[in-house]
Every structure is written in C-alpha cells, then in structure tokens.
Coordinates of C-alpha atoms in Angstrom, one line a residue:
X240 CA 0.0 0.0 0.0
X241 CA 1.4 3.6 -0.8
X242 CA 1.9 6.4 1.5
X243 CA -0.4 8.2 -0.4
X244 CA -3.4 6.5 -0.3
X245 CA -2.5 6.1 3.3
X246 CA -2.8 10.2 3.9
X247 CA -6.4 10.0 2.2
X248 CA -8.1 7.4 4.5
X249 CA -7.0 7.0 8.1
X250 CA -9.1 5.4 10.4
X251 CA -8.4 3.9 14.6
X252 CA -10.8 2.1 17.0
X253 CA -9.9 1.1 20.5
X254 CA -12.7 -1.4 21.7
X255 CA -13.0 -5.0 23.3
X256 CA -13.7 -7.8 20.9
X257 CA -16.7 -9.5 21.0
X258 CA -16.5 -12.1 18.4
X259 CA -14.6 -15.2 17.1
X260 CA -13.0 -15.1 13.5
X261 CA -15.0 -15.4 10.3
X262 CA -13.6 -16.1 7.0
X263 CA -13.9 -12.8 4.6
X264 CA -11.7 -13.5 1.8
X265 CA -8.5 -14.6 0.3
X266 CA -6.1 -12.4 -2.0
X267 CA -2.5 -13.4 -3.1
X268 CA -2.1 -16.8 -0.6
X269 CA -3.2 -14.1 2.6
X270 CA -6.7 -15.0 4.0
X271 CA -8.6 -12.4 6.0
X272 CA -11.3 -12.8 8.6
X273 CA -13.8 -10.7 10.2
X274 CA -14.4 -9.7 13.9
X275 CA -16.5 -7.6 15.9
X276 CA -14.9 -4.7 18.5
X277 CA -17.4 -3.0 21.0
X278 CA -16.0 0.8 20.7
X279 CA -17.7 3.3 23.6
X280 CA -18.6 6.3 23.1
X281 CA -18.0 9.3 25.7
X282 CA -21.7 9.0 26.3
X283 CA -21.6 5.7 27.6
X284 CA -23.2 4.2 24.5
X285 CA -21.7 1.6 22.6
X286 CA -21.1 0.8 18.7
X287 CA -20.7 -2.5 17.1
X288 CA -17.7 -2.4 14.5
X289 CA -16.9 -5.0 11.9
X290 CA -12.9 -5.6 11.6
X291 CA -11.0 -7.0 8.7
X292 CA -7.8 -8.4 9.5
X293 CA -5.1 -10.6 8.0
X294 CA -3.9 -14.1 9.5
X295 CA -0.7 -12.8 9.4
X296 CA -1.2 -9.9 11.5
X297 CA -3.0 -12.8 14.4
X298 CA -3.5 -16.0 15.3
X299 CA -7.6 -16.2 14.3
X300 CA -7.6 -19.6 15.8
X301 CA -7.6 -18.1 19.6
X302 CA -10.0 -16.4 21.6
X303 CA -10.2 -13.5 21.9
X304 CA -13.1 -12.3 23.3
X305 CA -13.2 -9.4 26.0
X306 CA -9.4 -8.5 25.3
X307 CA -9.1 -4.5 24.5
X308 CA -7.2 -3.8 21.3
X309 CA -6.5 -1.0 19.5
X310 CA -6.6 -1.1 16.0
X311 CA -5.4 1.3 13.3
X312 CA -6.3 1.1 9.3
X313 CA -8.4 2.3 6.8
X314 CA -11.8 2.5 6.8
X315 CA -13.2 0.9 3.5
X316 CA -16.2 -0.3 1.6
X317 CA -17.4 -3.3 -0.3
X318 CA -20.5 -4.0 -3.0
X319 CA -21.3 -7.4 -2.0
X320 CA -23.4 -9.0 -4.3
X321 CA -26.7 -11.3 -4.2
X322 CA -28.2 -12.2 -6.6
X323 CA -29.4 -9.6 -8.9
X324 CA -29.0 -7.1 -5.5
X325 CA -26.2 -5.7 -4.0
X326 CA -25.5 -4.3 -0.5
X327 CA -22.6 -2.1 0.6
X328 CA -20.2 -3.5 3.2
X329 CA -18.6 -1.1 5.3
X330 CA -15.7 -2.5 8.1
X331 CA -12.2 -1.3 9.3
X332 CA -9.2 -3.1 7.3
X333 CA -6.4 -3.6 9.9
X334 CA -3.0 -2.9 9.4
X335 CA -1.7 -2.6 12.5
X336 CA -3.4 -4.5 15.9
X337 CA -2.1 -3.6 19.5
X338 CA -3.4 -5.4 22.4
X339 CA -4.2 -3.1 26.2
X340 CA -5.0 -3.6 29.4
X341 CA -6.7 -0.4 30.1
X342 CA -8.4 2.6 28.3
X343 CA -9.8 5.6 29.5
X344 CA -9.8 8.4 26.9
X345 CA -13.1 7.6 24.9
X346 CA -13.0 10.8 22.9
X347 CA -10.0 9.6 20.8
X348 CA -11.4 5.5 21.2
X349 CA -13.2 6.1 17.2
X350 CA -11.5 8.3 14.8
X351 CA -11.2 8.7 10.8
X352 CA -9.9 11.0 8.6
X353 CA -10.8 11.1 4.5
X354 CA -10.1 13.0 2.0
X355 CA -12.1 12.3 -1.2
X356 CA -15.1 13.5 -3.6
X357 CA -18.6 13.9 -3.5
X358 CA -20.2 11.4 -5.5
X359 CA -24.0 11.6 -5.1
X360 CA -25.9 15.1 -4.4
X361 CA -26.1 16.0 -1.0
X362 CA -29.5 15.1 1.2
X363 CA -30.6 18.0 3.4
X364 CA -33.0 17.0 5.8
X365 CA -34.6 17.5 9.3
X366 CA -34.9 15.4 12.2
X367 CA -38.5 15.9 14.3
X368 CA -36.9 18.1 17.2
X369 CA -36.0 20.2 14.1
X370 CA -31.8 19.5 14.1
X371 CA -30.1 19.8 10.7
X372 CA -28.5 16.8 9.3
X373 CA -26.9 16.5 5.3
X374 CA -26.0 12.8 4.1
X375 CA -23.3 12.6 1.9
X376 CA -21.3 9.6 -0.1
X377 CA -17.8 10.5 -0.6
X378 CA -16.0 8.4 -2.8
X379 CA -12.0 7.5 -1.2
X380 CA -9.2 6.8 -3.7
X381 CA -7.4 3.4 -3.1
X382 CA -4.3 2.4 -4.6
X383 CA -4.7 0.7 -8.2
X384 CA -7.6 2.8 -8.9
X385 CA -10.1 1.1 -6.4
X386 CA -12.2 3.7 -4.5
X387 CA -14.2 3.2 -1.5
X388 CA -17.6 5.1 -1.0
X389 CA -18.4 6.0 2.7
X390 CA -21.7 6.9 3.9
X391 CA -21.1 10.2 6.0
X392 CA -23.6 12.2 8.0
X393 CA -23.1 15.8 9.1
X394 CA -24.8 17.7 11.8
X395 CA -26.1 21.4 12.5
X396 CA -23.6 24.0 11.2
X397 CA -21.7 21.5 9.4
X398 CA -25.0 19.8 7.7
X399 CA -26.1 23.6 6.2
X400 CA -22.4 24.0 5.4
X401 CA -22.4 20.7 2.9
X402 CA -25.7 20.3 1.8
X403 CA -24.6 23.3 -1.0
X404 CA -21.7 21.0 -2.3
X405 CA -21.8 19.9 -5.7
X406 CA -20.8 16.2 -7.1
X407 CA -17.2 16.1 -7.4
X408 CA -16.0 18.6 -4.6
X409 CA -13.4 17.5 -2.7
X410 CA -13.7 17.5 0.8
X411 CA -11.4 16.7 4.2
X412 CA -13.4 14.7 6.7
X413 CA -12.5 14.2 10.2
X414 CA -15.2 12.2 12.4
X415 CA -16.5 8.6 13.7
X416 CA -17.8 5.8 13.0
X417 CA -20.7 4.8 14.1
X418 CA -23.6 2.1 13.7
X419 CA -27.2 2.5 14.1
X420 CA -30.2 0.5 14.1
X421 CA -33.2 0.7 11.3
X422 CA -35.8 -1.6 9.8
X423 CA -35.7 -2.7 6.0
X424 CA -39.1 -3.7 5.0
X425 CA -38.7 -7.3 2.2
X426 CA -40.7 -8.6 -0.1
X427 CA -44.0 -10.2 1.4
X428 CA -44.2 -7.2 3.5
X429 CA -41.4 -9.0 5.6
X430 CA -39.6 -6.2 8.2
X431 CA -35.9 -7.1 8.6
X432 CA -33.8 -5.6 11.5
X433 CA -30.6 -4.4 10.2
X434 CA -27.4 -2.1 11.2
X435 CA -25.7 0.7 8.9
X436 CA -22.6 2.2 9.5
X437 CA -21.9 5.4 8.6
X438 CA -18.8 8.6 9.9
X439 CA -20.6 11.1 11.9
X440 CA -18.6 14.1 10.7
X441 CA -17.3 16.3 13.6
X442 CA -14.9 18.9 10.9
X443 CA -14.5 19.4 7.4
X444 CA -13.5 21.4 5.1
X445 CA -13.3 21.8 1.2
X446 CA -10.6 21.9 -0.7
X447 CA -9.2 22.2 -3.8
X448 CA -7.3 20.0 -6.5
X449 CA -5.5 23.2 -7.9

C-alpha cells in the first residue's frame, strides 16, 4: 500500500472484541477474517464495528473475546453482491493490531480522517426536534484505482455547510464511525432488522485539487 493513499483514509478504533474469526476473503495466498470490537462512546453508548484483519497480523484460531485492542487502518467499503442485489459493506481493514490492558480516553477511542469527492448530491434533511443533518457519499481513492464510497452524516452547522456541495467537490473529513439500528421492509411485506454504519462528521472542510 502507498503512502499516499495512506494520507487520504486513516481510520483507529480502541474497543473489546466480542466475536470469534469469520472467513472474509483470500487475496495473493493471505486469508482475511472478520471480527466484531465494542468501541464506547463518551456518552456511555456503545457501537458494534466490523474488523477485517489478516492471519498474518493474528492467530484467528484463539479467543479472543473481551481483550481490549487498538486497531489502526483504513476505513473501506465493499458491493457485496446477491443475486441480482447488492449491499454495501462497510468494516475497518487492519493494518496494524495492538493489544491493552486499560483505556480511559473515549474521545480519541473512534476516529477517521478522509479525503475524497462527492459522488452523489447531498440530502438535506430535518430530524423531528427540528436538528439539521446533510447525508453525503464521498467516494475515497485506493491504490490501483479502487475507491471506496463511505456513507457520512453531518450535523447542525456542518450539515447547512455541505448540503450546497456539488458532485465532485473534494472534501477533508474528520469524524466517527458509528452504527445504528433501522428496519428494511422485504418482499412479502417482511420487516428485517438491520445495522448501517456510517462517519458522523465532527470537521470538514473543502478543498481544492488546484
């Protein structure tokens, strides 16, 4: 991976894990599983966070369960397909996986940083008690011309701020991730419980390719 693409999507989560190992994929002889880390947020709630992380970085076979880590990464997306559907998969690719004994500083347990492009029109919208939110897509540039498109959600000031982007501005994101609950009605009028993920923007700022 090059430095560069390194400097445009920068993501680390300090949690405990609360899953085994699940086979995700294989690439070049290197198999990669899946796990779950509980990150806490400084208001005592908790989010869910799907890991990817080589076998060469850990010994999947152990249990790990409970153990504090801190991970550091990339945060990254995938279009997992079904049929003639397709879902994106969000989850944090490990590159680097320290184990702790203790952590107290929630408000630097979740953090990302990306710098990419707006690649669907900003949705301006209003919750009930009346707070601002805009929903953007920015699209991430990997290395061999692979992007990945993160769902991001800004709030008050920073929501009337982006909701005047255009597609293709390029924007600086600093924020969390974070995982939220919603019901996805199915064929048969069949109501599904499922979790998004998405970075809750706390600063950005627009910038230009000039």
């Amino acid at each position: 991976m090059n430095a560069k693409a390194l400097e445009m999507n920068h993501a680390v989560i300090v949690g405990k894990i609360v899953s085994g190992f699940t086979y995700n994929h294989e690439l070049y002889e290197e198999k990669f599983f899946t796990v779950y880390v509980e990150v806490e947020r400084t208001s005592g709630n908790k989010d869910t966070l799907p890991a990817v992380i080589s076998e060469r970085l850990i010994n999947v076979n152990k249990d790990y369960i409970g153990q504090m880590v801190e991970l550091t990464g990339q945060y990254r997306s995938y279009n997992r397909h079904s049929g003639d559907k397709s879902r994106l998969e969000l989850y944090v690719f490990v590159l680097d996986i320290n184990f702790i004994k203790e952590f107290k500083d929630y408000t630097k347990s979740n953090e990302v940083f990306l710098d990419g492009y707006i690649c669907k029109k900003p949705i301006y919208r209003k919750t009930p008690l009346g707070r601002e939110i805009t929903d953007l897509l920015l699209a991430v540039n990997r290395s061999y011309g692979r992007s990945d498109y993160i769902p991001c959600i800004a709030w008050g000031r920073n929501a009337m701020y982006a909701r005047e982007m255009e597609i293709g501005s390029r924007l600086c994101v600093y924020g969390r991730i974070q995982s939220r609950e919603y019901l996805k009605v199915l064929p048969e009028k069949q109501i599904e419980k499922r979790v998004a993920y998405e970075v809750s923007i706390s600063k950005l700022r627009r910038i230009s390719d000039v």
